[in-house]
PDB file of C-alpha atoms in Angstrom:
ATOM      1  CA  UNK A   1      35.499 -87.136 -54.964  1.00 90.00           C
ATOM      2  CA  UNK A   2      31.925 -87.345 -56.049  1.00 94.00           C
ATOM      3  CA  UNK A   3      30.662 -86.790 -58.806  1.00 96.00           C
ATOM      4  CA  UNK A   4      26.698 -87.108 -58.551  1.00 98.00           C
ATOM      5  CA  UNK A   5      25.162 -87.463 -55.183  1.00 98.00           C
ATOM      6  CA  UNK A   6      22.157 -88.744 -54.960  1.00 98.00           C
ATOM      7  CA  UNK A   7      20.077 -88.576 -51.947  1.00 98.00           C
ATOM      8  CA  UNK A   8      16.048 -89.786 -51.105  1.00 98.00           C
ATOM      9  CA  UNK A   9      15.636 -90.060 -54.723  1.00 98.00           C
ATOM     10  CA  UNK A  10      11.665 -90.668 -55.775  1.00 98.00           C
ATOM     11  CA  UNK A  11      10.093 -91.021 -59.209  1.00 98.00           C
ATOM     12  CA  UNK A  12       6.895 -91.716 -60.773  1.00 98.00           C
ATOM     13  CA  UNK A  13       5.827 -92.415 -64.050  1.00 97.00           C
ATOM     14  CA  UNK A  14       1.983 -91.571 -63.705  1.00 96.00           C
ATOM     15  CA  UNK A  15       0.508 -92.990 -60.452  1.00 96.00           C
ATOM     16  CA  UNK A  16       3.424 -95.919 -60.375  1.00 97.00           C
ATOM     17  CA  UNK A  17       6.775 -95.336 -58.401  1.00 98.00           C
ATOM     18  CA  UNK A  18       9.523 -96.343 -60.548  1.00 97.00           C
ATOM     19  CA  UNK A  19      12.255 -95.312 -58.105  1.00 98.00           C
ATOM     20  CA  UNK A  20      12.079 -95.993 -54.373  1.00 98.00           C
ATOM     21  CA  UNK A  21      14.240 -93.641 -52.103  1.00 98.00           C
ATOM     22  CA  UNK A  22      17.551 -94.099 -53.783  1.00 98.00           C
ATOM     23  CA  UNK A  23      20.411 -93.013 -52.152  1.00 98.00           C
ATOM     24  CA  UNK A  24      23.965 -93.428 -53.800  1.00 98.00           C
ATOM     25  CA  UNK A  25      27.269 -91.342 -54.475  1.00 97.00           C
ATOM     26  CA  UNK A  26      28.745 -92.250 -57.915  1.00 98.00           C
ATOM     27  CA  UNK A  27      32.949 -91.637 -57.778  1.00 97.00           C
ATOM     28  CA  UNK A  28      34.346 -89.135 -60.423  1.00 97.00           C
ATOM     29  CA  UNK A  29      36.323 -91.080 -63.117  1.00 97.00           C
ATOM     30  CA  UNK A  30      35.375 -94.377 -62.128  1.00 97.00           C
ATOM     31  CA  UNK A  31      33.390 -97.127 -63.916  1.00 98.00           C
ATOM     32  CA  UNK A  32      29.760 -97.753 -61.816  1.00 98.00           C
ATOM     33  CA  UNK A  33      27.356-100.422 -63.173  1.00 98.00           C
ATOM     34  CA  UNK A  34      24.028-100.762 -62.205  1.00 98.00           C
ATOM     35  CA  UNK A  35      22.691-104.167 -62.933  1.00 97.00           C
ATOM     36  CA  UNK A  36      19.137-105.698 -62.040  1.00 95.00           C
ATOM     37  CA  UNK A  37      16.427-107.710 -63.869  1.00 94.00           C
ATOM     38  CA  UNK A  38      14.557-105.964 -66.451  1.00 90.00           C
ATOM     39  CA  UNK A  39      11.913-103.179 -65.319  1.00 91.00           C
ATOM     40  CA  UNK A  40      13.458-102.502 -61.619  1.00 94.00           C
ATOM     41  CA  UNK A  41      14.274 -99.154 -62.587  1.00 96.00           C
ATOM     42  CA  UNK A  42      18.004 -98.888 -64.073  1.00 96.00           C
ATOM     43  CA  UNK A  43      17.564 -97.173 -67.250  1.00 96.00           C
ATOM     44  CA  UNK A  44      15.163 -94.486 -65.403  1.00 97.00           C
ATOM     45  CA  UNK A  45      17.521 -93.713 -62.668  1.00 98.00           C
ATOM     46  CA  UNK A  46      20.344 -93.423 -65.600  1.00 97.00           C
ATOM     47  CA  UNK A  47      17.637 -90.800 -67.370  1.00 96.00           C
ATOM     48  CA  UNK A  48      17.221 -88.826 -64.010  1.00 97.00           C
ATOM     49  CA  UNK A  49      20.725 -87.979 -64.186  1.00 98.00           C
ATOM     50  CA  UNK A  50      20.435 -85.895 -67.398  1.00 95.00           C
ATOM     51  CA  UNK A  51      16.601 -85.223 -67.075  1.00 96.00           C
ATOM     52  CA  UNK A  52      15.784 -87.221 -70.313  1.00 94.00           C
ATOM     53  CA  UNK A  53      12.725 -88.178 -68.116  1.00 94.00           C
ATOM     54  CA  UNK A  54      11.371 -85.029 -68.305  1.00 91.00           C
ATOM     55  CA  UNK A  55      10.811 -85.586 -72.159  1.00 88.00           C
ATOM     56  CA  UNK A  56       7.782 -88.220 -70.876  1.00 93.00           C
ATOM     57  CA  UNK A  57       4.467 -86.688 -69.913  1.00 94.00           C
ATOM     58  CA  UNK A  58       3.314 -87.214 -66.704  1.00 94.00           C
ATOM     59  CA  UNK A  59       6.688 -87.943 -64.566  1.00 96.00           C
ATOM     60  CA  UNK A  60       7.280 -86.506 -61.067  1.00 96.00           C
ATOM     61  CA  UNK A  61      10.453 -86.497 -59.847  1.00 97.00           C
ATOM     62  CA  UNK A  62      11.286 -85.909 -55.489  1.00 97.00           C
ATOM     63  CA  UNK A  63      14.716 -85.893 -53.562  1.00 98.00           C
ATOM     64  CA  UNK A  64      18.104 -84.012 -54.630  1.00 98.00           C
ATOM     65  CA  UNK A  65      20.825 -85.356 -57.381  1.00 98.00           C
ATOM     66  CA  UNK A  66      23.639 -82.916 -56.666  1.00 98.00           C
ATOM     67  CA  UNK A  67      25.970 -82.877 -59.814  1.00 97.00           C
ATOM     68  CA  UNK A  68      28.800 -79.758 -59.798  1.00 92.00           C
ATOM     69  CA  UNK A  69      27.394 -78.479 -56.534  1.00 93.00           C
ATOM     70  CA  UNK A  70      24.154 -78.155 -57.825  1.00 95.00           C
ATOM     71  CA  UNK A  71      20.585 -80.035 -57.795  1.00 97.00           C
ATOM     72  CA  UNK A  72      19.753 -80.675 -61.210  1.00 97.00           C
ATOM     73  CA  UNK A  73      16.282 -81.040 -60.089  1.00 97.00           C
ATOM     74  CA  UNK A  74      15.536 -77.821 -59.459  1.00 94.00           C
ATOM     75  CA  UNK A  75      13.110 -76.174 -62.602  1.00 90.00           C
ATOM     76  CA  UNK A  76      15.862 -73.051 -62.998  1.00 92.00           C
ATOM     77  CA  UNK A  77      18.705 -75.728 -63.599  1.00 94.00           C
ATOM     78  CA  UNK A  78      19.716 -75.280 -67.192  1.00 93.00           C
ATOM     79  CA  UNK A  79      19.073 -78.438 -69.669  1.00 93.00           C
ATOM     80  CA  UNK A  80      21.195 -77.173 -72.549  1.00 89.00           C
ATOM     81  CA  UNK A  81      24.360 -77.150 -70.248  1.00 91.00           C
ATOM     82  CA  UNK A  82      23.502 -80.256 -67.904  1.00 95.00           C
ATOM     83  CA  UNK A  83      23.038 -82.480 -70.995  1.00 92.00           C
ATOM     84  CA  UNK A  84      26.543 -80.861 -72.713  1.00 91.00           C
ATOM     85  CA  UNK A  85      27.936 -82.042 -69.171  1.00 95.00           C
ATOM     86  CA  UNK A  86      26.177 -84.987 -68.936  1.00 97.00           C
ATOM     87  CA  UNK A  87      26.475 -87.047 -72.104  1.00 95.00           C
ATOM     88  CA  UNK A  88      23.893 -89.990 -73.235  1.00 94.00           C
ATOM     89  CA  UNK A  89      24.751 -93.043 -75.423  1.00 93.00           C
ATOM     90  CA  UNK A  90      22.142 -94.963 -75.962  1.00 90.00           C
ATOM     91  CA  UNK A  91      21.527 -99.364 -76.227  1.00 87.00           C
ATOM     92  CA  UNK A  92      21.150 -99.280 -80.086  1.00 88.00           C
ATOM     93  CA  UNK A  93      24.182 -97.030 -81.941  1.00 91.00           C
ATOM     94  CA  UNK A  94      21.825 -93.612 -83.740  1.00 91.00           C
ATOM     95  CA  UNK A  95      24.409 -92.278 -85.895  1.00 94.00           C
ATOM     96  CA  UNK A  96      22.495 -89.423 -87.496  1.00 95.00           C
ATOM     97  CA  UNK A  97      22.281 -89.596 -91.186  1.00 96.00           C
ATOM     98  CA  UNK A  98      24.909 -87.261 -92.121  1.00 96.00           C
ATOM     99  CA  UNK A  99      28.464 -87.523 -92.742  1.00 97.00           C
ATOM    100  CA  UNK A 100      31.063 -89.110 -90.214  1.00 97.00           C
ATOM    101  CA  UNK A 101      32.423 -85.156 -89.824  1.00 97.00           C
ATOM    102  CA  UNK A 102      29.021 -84.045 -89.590  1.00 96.00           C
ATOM    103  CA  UNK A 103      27.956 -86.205 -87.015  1.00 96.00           C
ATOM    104  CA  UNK A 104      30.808 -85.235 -84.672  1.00 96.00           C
ATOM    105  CA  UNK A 105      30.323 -81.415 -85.413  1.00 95.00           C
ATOM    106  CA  UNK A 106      26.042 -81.528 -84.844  1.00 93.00           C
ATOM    107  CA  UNK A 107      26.480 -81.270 -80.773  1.00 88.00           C
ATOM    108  CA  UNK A 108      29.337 -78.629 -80.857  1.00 88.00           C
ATOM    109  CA  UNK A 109      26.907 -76.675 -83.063  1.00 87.00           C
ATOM    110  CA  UNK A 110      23.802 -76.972 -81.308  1.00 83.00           C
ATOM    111  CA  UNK A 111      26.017 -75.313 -78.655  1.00 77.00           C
ATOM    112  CA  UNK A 112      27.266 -72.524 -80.816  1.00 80.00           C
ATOM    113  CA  UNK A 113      30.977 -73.860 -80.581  1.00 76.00           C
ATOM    114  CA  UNK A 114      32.514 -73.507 -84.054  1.00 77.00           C
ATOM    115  CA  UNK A 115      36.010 -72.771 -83.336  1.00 80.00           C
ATOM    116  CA  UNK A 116      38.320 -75.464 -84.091  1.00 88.00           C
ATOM    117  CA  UNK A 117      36.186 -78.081 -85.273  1.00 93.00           C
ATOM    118  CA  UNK A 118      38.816 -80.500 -87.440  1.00 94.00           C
ATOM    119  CA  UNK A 119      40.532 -80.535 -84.276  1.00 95.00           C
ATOM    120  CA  UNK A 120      37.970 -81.620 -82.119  1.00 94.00           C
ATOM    121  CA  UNK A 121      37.108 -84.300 -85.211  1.00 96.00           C
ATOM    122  CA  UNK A 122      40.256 -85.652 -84.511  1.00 96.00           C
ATOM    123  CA  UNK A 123      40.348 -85.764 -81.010  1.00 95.00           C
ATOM    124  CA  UNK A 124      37.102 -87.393 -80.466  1.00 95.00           C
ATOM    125  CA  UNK A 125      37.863 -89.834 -83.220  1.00 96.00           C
ATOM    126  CA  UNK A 126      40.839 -90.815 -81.725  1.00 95.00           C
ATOM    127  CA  UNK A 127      39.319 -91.095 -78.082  1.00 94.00           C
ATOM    128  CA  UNK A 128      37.079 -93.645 -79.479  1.00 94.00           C
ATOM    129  CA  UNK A 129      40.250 -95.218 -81.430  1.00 93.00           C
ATOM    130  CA  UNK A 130      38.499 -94.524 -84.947  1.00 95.00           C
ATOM    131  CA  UNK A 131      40.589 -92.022 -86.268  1.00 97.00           C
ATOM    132  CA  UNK A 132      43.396 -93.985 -88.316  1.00 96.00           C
ATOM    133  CA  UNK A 133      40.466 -96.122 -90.278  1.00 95.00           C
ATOM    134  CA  UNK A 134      38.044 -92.552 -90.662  1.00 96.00           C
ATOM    135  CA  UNK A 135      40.268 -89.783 -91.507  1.00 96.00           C
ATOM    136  CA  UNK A 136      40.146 -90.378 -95.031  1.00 96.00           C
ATOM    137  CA  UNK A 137      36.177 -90.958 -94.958  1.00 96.00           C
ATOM    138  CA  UNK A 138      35.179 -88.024 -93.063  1.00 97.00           C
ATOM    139  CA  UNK A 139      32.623 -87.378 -95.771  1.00 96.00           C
ATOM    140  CA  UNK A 140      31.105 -90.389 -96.460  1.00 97.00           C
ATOM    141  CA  UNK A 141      27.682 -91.293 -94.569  1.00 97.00           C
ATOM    142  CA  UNK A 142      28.003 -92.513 -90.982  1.00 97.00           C
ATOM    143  CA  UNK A 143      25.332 -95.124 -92.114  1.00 96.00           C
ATOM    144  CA  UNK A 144      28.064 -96.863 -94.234  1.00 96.00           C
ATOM    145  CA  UNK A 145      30.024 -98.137 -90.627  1.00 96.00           C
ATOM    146  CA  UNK A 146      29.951-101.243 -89.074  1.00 95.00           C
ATOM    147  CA  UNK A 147      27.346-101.814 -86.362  1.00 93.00           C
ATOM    148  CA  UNK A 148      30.880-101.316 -83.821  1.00 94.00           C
ATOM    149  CA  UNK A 149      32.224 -98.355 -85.773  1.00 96.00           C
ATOM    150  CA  UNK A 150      28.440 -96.679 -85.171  1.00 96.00           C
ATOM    151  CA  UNK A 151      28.722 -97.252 -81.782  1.00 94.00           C
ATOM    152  CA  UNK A 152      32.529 -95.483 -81.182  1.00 94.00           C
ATOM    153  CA  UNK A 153      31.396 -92.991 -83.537  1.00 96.00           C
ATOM    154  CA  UNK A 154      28.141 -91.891 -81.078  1.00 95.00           C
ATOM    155  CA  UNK A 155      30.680 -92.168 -78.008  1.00 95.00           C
ATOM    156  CA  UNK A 156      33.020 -89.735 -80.048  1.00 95.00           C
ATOM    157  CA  UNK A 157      29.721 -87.363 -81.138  1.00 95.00           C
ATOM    158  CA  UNK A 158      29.224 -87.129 -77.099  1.00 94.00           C
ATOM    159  CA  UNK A 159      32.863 -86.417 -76.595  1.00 94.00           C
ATOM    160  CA  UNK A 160      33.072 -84.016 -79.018  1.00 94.00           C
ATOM    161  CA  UNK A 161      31.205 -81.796 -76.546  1.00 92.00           C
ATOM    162  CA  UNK A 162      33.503 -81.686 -73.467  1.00 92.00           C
ATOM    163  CA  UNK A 163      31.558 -83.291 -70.824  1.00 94.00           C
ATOM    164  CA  UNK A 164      32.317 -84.475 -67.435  1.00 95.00           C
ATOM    165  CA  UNK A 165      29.705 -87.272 -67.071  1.00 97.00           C
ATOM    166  CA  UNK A 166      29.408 -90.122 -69.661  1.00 97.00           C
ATOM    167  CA  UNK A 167      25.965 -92.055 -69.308  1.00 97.00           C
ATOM    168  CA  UNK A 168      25.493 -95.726 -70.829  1.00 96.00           C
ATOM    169  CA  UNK A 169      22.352 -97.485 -71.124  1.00 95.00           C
ATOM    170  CA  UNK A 170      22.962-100.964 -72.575  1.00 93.00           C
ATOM    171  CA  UNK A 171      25.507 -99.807 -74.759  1.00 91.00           C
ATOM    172  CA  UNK A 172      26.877-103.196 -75.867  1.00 91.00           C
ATOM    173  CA  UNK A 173      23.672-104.836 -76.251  1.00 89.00           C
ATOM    174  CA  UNK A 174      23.771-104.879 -80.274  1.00 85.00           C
ATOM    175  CA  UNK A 175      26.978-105.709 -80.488  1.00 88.00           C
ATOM    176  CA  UNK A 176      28.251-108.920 -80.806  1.00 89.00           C
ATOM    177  CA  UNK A 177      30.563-110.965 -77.872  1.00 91.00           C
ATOM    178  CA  UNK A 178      34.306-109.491 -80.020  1.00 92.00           C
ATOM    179  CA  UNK A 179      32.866-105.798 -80.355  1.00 90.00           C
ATOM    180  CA  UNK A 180      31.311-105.945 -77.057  1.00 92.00           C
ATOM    181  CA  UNK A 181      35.218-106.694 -75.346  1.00 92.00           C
ATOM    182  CA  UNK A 182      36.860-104.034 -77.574  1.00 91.00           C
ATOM    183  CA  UNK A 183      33.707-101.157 -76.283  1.00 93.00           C
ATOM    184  CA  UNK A 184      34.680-102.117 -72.683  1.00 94.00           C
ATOM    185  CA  UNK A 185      38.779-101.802 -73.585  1.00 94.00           C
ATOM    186  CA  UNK A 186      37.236 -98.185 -74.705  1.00 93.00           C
ATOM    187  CA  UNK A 187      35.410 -97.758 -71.692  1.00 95.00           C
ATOM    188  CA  UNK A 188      38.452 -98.633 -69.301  1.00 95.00           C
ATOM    189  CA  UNK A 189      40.397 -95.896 -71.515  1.00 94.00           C
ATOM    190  CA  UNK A 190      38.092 -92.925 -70.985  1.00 95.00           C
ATOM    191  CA  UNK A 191      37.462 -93.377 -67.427  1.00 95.00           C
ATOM    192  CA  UNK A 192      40.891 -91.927 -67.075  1.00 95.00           C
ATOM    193  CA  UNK A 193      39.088 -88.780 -68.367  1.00 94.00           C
ATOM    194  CA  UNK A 194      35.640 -89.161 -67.727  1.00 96.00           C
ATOM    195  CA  UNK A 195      33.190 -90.894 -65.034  1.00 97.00           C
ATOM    196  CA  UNK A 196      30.968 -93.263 -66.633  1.00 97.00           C
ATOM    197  CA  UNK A 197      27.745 -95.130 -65.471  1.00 98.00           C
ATOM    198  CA  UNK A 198      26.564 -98.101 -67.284  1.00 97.00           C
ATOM    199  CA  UNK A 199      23.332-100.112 -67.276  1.00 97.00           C
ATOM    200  CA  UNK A 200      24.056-103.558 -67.900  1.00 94.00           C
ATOM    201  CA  UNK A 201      22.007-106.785 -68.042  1.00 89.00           C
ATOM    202  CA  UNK A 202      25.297-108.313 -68.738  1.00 90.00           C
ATOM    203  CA  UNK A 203      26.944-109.482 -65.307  1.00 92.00           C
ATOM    204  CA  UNK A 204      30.163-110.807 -66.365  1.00 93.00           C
ATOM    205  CA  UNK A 205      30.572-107.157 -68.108  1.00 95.00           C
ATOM    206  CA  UNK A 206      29.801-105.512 -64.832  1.00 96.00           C
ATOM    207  CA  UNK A 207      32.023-107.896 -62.971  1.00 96.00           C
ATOM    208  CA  UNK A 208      34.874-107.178 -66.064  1.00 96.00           C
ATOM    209  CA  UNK A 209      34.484-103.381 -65.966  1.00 96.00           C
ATOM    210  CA  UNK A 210      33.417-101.701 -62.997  1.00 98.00           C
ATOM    211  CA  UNK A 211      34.621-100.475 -60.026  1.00 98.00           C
ATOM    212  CA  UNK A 212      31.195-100.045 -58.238  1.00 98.00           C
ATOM    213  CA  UNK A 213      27.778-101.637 -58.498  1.00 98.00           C
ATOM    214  CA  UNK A 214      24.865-100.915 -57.660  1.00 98.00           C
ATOM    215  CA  UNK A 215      22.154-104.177 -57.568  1.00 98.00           C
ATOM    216  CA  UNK A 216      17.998-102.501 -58.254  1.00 97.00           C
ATOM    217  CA  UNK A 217      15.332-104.369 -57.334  1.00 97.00           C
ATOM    218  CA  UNK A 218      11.440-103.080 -58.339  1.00 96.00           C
ATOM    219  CA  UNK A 219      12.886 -99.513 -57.753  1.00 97.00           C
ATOM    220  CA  UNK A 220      14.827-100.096 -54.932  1.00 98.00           C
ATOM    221  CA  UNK A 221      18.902 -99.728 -54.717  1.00 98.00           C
ATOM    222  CA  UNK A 222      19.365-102.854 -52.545  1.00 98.00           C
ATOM    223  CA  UNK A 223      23.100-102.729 -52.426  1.00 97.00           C
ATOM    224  CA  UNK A 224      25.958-100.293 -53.456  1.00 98.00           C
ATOM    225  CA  UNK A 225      29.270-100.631 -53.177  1.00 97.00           C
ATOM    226  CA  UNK A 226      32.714-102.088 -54.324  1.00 98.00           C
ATOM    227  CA  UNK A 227      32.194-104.453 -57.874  1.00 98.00           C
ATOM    228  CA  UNK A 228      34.604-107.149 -56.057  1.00 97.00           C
ATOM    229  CA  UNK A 229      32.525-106.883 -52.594  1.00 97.00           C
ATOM    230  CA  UNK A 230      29.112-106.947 -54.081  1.00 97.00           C
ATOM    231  CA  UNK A 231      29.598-110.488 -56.439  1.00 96.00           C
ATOM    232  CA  UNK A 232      31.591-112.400 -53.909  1.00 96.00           C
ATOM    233  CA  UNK A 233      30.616-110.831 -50.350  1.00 96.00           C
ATOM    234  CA  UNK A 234      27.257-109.469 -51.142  1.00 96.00           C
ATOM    235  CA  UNK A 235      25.491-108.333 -47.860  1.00 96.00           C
ATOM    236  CA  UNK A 236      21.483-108.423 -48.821  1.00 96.00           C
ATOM    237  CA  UNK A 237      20.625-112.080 -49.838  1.00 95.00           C
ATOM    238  CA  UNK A 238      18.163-110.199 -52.512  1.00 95.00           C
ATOM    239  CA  UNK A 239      21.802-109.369 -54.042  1.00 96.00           C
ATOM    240  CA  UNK A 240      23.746-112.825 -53.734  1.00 95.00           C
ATOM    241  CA  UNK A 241      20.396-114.198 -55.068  1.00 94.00           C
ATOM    242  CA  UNK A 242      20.444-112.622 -58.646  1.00 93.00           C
ATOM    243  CA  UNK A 243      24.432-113.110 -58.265  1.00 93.00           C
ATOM    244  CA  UNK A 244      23.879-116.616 -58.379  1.00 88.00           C
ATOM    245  CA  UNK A 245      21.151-116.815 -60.802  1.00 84.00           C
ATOM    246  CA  UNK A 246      18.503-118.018 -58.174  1.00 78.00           C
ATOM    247  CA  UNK A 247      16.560-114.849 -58.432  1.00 70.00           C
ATOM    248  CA  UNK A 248      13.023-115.322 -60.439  1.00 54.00           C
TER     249      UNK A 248
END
């Protein structure tokens, strides 16, 4: 089962054409990396996928990306709802400066959804494993955690709101190499819930996490496919290039 489909994807930034024609079908509840040198267009296909491109002025955006039946490029689609579905952590943790409860609670707000909100507290805390060290510091800042902790805690704040689709650009990129292993454990854990897509410089953490990768090249999705086909039988030698570290 899918969960986006994406199909003769274009985007510009201005006059340049950031993506080329991408075409890709990212698997519900499975892990998909997309890896490729800086600037080849990772991070702005991730953005398509919840419109956060739209936020930049100037951007024109061509092709379909079919997400619950839909094509969230259409201008009716609703943002409010696609971005509750489609959640966004970001490379650098942005805990907000609030409490730790507050900072859960903001998104559910936003949305209008007050019902029940020590229990959803607790579930998202727990999701991101952070409950039995928080529970008694629900009211101190969120600026008082560890660089880690900030990081589970903005995973938990996107939980928090239900969604289907969990987006990650860089998201271990701060962090150093024993917080980095302990966010993947995490990741492996909510993919039994949730599908997740990660842009990752890192290739040893695509190779340790994924199930499918997809390789960019200046806009271009060169391959796609299984993570164990793609680093040891790639099929484009563009691929088995960067694999290897010859690329550039």
């Amino acid at each position: 089962m899918n969960a986006i489909e994406v199909k003769e994807l274009n985007f510009w930034y201005g006059s340049f054409q950031a993506l080329k024609d991408i075409n890709a079908n990212f698997k519900e509840k499975k892990i998909t990396a997309i890896i490729g040198p800086s600037g080849c267009g990772k991070s702005t296909l991730l953005r398509v996928f919840n419109r956060m491109n739209d936020l930049i002025e100037g951007v024109t955006t061509r092709g379909e990306v079919i997400i619950n039946g839909q094509n969230i490029l259409n201008k009716d689609i609703d943002l409010v709802k696609l971005r509750r579905d489609v959640g966004m952590v970001f490379q650098r943790p942005n805990p907000f400066p609030l409490s730790i409860y507050e900072n859960i609670v903001f998104g559910l707000k936003i949305h209008g959804l007050k019902d029940n909100l020590n229990e959803v507290v607790e579930k998202s805390l727990k999701a991101v494993f952070l409950w039995d060290n928080l529970k008694d510091r629900l009211h101190q800042s969120a600026l008082s955690l560890s660089l880690e902790q900030k990081q589970r805690l903005c995973i938990a704040r996107v939980l928090a709101v239900r969604p289907r689709i969990l987006l990650m650009d860089e998201p271990c990129s701060a962090l150093d190499p024993q917080a980095t292993l302990r966010i993947e454990e995490l990741m492996r854990e909510l993919k039994n819930n949730y599908t997740i897509i990660i842009v990752t410089h890192n290739m040893q953490q695509a190779a340790r996490i994924s199930d499918e990768v997809g390789f960019m090249l200046l806009g271009e999705l060169v391959e796609f496919g299984k993570t164990e086909e793609i680093f040891t039988r790639p099929k484009d030698k563009r691929t088995e290039d960067y694999i290897s570290g010859r690329y550039g």
